[in-house]
Tab-separated table of C-alpha atoms in Angstrom:
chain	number	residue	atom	x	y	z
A	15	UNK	CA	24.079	3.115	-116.840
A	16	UNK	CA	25.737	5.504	-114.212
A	17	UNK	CA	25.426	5.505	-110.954
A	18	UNK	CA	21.880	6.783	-109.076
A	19	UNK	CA	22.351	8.577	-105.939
A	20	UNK	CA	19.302	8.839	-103.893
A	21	UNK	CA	18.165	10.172	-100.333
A	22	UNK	CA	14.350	10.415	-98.782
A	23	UNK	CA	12.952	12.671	-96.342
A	24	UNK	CA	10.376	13.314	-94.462
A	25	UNK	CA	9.681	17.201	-93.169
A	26	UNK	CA	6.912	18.600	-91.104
A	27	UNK	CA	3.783	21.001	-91.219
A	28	UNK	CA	4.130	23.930	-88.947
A	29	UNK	CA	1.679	26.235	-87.563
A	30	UNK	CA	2.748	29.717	-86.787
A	31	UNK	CA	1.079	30.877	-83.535
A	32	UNK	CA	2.044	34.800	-84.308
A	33	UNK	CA	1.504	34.556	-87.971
A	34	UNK	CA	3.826	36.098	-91.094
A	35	UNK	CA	1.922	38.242	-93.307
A	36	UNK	CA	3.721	40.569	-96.060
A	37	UNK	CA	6.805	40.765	-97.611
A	38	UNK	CA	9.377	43.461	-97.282
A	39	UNK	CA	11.458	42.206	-100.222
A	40	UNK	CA	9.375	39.853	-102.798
A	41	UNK	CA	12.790	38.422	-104.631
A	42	UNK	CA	14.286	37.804	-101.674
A	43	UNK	CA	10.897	36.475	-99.806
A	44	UNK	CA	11.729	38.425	-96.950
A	45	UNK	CA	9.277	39.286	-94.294
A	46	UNK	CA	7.708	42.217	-92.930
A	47	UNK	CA	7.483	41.019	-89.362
A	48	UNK	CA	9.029	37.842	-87.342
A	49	UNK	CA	6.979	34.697	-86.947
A	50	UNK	CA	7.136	31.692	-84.322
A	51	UNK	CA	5.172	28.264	-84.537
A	52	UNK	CA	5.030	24.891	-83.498
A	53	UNK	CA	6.071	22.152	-85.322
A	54	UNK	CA	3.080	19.061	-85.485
A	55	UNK	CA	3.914	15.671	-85.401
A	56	UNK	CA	5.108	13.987	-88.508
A	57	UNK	CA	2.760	10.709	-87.478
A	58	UNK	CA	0.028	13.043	-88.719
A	59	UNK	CA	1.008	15.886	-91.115
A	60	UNK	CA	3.423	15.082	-93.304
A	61	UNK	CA	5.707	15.402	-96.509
A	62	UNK	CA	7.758	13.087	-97.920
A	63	UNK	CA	10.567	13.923	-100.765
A	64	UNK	CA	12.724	11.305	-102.636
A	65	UNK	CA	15.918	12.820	-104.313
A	66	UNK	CA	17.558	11.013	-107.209
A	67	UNK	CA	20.412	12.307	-108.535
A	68	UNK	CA	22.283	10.522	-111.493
A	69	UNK	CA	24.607	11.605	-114.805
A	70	UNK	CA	21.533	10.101	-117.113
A	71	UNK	CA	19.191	12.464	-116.284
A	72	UNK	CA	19.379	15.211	-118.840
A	73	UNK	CA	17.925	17.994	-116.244
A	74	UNK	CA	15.690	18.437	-113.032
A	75	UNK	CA	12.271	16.924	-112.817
A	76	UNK	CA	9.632	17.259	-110.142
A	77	UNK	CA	6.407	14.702	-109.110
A	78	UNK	CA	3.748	16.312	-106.498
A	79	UNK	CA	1.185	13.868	-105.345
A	80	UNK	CA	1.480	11.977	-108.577
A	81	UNK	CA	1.422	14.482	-110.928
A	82	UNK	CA	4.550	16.154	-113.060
A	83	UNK	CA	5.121	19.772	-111.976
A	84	UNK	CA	7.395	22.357	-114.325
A	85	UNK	CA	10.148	23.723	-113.041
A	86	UNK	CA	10.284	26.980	-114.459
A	87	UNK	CA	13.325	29.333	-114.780
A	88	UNK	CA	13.635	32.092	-112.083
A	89	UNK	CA	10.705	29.942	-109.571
A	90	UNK	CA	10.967	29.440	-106.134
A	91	UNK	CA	12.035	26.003	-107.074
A	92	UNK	CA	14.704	26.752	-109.427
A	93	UNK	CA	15.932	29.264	-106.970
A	94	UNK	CA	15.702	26.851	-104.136
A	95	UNK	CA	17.516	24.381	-106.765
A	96	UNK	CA	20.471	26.742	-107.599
A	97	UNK	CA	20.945	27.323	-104.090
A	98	UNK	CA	21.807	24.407	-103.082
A	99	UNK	CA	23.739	23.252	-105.965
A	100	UNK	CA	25.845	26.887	-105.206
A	101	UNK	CA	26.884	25.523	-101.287
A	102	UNK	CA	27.070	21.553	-102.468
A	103	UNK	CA	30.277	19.794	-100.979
A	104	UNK	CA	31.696	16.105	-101.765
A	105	UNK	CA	29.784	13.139	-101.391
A	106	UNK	CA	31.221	10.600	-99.465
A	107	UNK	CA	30.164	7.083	-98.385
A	108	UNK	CA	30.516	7.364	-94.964
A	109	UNK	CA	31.678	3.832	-94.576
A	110	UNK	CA	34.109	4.004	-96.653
A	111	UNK	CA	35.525	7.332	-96.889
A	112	UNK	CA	35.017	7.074	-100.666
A	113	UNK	CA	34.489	10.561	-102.508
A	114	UNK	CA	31.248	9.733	-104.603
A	115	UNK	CA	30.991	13.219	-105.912
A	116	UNK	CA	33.207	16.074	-106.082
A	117	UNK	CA	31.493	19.455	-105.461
A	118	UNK	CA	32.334	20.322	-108.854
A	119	UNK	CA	30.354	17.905	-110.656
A	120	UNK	CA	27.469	18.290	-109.463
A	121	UNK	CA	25.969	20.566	-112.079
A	122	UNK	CA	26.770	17.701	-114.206
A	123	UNK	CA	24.050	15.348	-112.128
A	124	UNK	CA	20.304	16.007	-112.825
A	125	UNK	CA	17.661	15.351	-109.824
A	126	UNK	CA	14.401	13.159	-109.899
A	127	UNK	CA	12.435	14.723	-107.408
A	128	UNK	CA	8.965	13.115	-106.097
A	129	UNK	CA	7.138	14.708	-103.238
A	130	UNK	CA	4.187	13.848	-101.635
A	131	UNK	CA	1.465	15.360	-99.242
A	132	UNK	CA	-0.654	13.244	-96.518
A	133	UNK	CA	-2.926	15.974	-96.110
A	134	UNK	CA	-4.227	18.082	-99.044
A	135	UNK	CA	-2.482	20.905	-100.743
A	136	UNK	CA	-2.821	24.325	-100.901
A	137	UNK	CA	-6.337	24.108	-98.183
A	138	UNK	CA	-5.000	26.163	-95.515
A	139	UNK	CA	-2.845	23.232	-93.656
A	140	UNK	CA	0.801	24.770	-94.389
A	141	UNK	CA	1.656	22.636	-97.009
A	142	UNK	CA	4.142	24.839	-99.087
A	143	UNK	CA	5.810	24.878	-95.627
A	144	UNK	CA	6.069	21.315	-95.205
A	145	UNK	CA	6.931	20.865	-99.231
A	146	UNK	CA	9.742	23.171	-99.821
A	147	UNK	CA	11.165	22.125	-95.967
A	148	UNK	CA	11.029	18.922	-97.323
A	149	UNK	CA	12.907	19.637	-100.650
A	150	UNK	CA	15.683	22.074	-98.987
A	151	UNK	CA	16.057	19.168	-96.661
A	152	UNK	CA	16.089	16.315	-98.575
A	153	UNK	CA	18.732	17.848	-101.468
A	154	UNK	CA	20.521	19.816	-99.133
A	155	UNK	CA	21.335	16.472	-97.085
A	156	UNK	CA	21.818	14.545	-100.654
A	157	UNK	CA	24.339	17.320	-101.811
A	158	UNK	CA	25.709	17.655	-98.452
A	159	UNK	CA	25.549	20.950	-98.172
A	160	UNK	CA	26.670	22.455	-94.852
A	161	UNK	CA	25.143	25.230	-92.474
A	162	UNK	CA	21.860	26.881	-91.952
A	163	UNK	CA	19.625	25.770	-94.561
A	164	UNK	CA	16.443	27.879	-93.496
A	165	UNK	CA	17.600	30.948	-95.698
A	166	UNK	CA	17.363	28.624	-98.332
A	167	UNK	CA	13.925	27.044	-97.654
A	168	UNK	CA	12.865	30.773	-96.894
A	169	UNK	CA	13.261	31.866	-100.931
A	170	UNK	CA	10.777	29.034	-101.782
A	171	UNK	CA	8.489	29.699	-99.161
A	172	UNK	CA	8.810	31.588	-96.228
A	173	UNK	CA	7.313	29.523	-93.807
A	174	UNK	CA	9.140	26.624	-94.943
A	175	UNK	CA	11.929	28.051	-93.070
A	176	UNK	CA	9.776	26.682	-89.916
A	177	UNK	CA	9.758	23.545	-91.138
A	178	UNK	CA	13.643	22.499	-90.519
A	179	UNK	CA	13.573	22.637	-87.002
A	180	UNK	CA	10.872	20.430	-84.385
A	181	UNK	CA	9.313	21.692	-81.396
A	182	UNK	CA	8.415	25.474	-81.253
A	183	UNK	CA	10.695	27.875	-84.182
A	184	UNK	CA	10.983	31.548	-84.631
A	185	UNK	CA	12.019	33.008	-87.891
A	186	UNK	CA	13.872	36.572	-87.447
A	187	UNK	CA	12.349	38.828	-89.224
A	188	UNK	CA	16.528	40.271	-90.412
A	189	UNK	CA	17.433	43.933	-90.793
A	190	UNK	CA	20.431	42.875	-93.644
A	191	UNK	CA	18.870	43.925	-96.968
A	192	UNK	CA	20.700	40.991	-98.491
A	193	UNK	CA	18.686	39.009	-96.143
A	194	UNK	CA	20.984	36.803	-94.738
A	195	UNK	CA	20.124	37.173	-90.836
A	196	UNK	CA	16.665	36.112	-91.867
A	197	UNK	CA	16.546	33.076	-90.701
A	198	UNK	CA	14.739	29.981	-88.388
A	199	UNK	CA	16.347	29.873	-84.724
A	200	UNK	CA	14.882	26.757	-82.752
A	201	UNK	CA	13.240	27.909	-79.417
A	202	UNK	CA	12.106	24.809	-77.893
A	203	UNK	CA	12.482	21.499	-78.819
A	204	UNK	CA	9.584	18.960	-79.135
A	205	UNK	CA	10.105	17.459	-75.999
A	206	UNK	CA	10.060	20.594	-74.042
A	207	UNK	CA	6.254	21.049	-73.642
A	208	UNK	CA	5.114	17.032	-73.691
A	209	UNK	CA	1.577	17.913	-72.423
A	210	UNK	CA	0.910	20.523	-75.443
A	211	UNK	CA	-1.578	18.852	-77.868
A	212	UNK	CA	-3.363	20.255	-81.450
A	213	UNK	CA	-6.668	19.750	-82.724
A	214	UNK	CA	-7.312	20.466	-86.604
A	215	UNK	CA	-11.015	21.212	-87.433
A	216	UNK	CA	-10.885	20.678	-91.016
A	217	UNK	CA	-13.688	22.732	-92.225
A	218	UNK	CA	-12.785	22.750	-96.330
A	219	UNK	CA	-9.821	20.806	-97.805
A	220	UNK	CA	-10.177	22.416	-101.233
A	221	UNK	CA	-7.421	24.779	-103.005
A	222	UNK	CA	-7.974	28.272	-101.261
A	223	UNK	CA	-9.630	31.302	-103.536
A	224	UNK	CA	-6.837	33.457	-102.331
A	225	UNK	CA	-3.529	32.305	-102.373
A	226	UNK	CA	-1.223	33.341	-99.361
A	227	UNK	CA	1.164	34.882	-101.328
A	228	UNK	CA	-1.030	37.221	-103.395
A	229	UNK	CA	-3.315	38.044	-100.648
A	230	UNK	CA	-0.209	39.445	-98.165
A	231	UNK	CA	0.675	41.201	-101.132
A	232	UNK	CA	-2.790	42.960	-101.652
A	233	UNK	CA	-2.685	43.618	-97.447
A	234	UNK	CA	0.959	45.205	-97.710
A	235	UNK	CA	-0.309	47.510	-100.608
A	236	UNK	CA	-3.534	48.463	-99.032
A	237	UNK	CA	-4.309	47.700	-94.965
A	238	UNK	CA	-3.996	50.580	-92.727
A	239	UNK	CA	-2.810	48.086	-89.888
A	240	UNK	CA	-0.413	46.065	-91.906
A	241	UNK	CA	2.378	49.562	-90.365
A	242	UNK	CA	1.295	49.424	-86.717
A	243	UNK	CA	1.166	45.121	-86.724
A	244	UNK	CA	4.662	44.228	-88.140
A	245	UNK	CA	6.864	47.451	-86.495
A	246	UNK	CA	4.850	47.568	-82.658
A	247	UNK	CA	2.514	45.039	-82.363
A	248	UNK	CA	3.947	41.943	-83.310
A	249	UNK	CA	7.677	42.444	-81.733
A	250	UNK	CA	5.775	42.730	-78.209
A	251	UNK	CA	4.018	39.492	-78.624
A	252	UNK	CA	6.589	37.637	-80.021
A	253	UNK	CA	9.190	38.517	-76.829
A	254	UNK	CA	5.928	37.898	-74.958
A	255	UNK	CA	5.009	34.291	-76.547
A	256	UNK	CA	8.319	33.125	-76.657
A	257	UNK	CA	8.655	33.314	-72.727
A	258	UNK	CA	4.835	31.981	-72.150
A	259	UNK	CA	6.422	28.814	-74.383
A	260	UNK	CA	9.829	28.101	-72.454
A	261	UNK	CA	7.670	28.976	-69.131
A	262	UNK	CA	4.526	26.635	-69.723
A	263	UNK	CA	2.395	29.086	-69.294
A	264	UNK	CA	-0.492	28.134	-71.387
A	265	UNK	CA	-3.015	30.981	-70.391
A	266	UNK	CA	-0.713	33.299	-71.683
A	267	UNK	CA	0.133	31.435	-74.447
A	268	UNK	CA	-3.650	30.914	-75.200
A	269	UNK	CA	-4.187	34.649	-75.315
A	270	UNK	CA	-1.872	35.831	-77.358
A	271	UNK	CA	-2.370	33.294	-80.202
A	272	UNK	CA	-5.871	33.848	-80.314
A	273	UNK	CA	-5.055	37.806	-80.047
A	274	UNK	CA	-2.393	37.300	-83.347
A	275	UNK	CA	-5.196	35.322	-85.173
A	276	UNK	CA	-7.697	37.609	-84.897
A	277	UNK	CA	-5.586	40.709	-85.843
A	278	UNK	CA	-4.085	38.739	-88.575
A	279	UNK	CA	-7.538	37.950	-90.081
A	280	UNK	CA	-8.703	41.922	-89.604
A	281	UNK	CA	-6.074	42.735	-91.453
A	282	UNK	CA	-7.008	40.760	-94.154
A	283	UNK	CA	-10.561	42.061	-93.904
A	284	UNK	CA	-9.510	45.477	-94.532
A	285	UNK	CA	-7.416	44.652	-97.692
A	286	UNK	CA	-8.454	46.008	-100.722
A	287	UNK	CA	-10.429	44.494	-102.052
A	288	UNK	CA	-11.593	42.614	-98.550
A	289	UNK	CA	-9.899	38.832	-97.832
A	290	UNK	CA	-12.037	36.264	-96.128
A	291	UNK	CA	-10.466	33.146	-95.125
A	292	UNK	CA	-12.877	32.394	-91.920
A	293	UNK	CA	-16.303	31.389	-93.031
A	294	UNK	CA	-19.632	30.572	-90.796
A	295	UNK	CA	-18.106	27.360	-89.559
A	296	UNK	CA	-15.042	29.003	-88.439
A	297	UNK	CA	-16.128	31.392	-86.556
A	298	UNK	CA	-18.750	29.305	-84.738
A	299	UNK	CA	-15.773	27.079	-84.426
A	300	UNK	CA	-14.232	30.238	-82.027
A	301	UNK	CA	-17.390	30.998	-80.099
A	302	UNK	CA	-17.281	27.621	-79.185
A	303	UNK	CA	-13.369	27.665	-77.812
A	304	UNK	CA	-14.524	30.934	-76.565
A	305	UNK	CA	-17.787	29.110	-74.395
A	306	UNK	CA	-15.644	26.305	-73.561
A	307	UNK	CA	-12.709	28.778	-72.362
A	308	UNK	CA	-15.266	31.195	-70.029
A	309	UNK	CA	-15.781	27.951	-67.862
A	310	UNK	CA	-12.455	28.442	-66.246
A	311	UNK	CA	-10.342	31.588	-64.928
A	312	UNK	CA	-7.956	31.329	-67.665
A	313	UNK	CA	-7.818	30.005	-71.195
A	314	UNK	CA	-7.456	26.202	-71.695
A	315	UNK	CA	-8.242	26.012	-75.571
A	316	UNK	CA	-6.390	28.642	-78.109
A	317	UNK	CA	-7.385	28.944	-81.468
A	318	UNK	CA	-5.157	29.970	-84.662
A	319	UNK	CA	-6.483	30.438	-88.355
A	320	UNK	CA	-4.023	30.750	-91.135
A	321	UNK	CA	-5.192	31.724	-94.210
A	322	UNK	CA	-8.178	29.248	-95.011
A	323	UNK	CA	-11.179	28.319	-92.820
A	324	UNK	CA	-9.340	25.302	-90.871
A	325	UNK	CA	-9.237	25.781	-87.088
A	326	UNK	CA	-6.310	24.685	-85.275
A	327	UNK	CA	-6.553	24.384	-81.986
A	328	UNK	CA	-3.827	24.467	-79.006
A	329	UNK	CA	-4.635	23.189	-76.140
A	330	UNK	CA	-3.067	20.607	-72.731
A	331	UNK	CA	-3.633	17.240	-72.781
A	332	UNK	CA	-6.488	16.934	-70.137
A	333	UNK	CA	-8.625	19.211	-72.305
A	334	UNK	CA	-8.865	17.233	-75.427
A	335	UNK	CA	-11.551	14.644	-74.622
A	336	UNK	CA	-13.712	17.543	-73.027
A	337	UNK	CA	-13.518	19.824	-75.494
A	338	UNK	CA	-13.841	16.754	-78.479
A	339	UNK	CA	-17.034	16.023	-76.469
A	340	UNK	CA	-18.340	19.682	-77.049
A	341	UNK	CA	-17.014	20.023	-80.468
A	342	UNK	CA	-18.539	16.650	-82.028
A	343	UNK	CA	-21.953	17.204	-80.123
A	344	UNK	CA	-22.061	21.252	-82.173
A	345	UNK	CA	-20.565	19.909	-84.951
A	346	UNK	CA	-21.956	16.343	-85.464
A	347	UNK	CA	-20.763	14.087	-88.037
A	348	UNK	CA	-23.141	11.331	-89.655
A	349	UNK	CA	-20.989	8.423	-88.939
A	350	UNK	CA	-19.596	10.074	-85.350
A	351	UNK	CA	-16.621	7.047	-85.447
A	352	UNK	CA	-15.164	8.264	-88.294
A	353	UNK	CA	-15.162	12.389	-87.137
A	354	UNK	CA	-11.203	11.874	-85.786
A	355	UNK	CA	-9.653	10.348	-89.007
A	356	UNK	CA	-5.687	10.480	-87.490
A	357	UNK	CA	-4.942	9.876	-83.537
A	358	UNK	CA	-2.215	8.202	-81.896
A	359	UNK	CA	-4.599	7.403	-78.883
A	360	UNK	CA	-6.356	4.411	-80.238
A	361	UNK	CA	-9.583	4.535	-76.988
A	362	UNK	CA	-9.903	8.560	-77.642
A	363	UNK	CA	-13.108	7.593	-79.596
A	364	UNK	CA	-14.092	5.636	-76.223
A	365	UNK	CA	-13.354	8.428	-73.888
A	366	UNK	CA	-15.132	11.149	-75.376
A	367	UNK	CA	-17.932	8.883	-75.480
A	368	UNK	CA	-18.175	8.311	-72.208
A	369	UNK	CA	-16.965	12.162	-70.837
A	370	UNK	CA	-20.178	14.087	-69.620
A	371	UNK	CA	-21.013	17.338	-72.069
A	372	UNK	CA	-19.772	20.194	-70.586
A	373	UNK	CA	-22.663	23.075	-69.406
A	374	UNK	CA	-21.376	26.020	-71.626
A	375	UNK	CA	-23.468	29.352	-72.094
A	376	UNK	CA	-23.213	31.716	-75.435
A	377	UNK	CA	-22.428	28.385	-77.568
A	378	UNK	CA	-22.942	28.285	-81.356
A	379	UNK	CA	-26.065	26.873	-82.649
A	380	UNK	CA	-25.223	23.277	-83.356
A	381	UNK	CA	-24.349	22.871	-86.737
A	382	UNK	CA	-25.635	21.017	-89.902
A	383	UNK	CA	-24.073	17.168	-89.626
A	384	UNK	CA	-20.468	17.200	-91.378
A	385	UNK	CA	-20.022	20.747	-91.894
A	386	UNK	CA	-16.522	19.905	-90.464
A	387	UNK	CA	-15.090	17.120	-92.425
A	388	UNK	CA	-12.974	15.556	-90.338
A	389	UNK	CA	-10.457	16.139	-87.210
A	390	UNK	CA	-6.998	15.245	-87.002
A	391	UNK	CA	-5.540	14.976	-83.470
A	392	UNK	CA	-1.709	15.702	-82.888
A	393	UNK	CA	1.315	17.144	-81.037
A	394	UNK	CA	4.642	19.152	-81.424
A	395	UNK	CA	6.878	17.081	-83.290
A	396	UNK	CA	10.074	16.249	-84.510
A	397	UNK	CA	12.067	18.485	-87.677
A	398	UNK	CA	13.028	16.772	-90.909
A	399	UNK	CA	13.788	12.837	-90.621
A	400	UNK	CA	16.020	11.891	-93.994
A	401	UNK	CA	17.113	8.036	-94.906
A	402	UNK	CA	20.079	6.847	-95.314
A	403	UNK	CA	21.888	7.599	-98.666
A	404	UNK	CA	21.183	4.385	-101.272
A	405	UNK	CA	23.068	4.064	-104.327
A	406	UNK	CA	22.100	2.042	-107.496
């Protein structure tokens, strides 16, 4: 039996806060406009990758949450795959100095690869982000290959390009048609903003009706503000957001996040034929930031929708247990202990209970009991965590 090379690694969800939407070059998965999100914590949000790679396997094999997955010739995967393999280097034990594999052989090795989600797939909670940052990362460290990997993660999804860097990440948008200044540039690390925290209203953790890549598609062929968004619009607010973030300047911030969101979902509404992601939950979900955000002279809750109904929510610290105490008495839960499912403060559930409702005007209607199913609590977090190498 030969030998089994094998590396695990762990890579985050990211949500963009000015969002991508539309390709300018489908082969390439290049974008029409730049992007920029925050990284969430990998406590909460989560995929984890283990790479085998050994002589006895007779080709590449994949595992998602249990459950084998083709890998199909020309994919994002096999792309992703071929990649890699074409900018592998030696392995080397870096105890010993010992050349495991030469760069040469690797085409000879087949990989095992087994990935798995802590959040559900395909609902709207970046996880092709998280699962192709998580497979660039995790063979790219096993095959040692050197450089900027985000180009890379970028062909299997573009947001996944995100996803190799903590704290807050820009992806260029690139003028090179080859596409190789289209890449993920850190802006702030996680521990730049240590007050910034994110709410997730899950409102539907089902597989979306409209998947993200055929529905940017539809909106490049057919929006009339697809032009306007990703050559004006969307270059202003990303010089504009990327200062708000390395000056702390939430209210600013706030505002143009919510601004993004609600373009990026009107552009989707005039798509032919129309895309809805939001639904009634949603956007009661946004009068109530909205109510909760008219209480003081600048914004202290900003919400972002990507494309599915779940809310996510940026806000400071001292505003989570108020606004949890709004958002759980308009959108009640039957068993009210078990409404935050994933916190690292173990007496939030105590707090909010004893915080005083805040007096809001224009609020939703409050809603029918557990039309949110559950609310994860997190922060900006680290970039892709990998093991160290084991061999069998």
């Amino acid at each position: 039996m030969a030998k089994q090379f094998s590396i695990t690694c762990t890579a985050p969800v990211n949500i963009a806060v000015i969002k991508y939407w539309g390709k300018r070059d489908v082969a390439l998965n290049l974008p029409l406009n730049s992007s920029l999100s925050g990284t969430l914590h990998q406590d909460d949000l989560k995929t984890t990758t283990t790479v085998t790679a050994s002589t006895d396997f007779s080709g590449d094999s994949l595992v998602l949450n249990d459950e084998p997955q083709a890998i199909k010739a020309g994919s994002r995967l096999d792309v992703c795959l071929k990649e890699l393999r074409n900018r592998a280097e030696d392995l080397v034990d870096e105890k010993t100095g010992e050349v495991l594999v030469k760069k040469e052989d690797w085409p000879l090795l087949g990989l095992q690869i087994v990935s798995h989600n802590n959040f559900p797939t395909a609902a709207g909670l970046a996880s092709s982000a998280a699962g192709f940052g998580c497979l660039v990362a995790s063979v790219g460290k096993l095959l040692n290959v050197q450089g900027d990997l985000t180009a890379i993660a970028r062909r299997g999804s573009g947001s996944a390009s995100r996803s190799l860097f903590g704290g807050w990440v820009k992806w260029d948008v690139g003028v090179l048609a080859d596409g190789s200044d289209s890449i993920a540039l850190q802006v702030a690390d996680e521990k730049h903003w240590e007050d910034m925290r994110v709410l997730i209203f899950v409102v539907r953790d089902e597989k979306k009706d409209v998947g993200s890549t055929d529905g940017m598609q539809q909106s490049v062929a057919t929006s009339p503000l697809m032009k306007e968004r990703a050559e004006t619009i969307v270059p202003q607010r990303m010089a504009e957001i990327e200062k708000a973030i390395l000056n702390k300047d939430f209210g600013t911030f706030a505002q143009i996040t919510m601004v993004d969101s609600d373009d990026f979902h009107e552009v989707c509404h005039t798509t032919v034929p129309p895309i809805y992601y939001m639904n009634d939950v949603s956007r009661n979900v946004v009068q109530l930031v909205r109510a909760y955000n008219a209480l003081f002279p600048q914004p202290r809750v900003a919400y972002t929708y990507d494309a599915g109904p779940n809310a996510v929510l940026y806000l400071l610290k001292d505003d989570v247990v108020p606004f949890l105490k709004l958002g759980l008495h308009y959108f009640p839960f039957s068993d009210p202990s078990a409404a935050v499912v994933r916190t690292r403060d173990e007496n939030l559930w105590d707090q909010v209970q004893a915080h005083e409702l805040p007096n809001v005007s224009d609020a939703p209607a409050v809603s029918a009991p557990d039309s949110i199913k559950y609310i994860i609590q997190t922060l900006i977090g680290p970039g892709p965590i990998a093991s160290p190498l084991s061999i069998q």
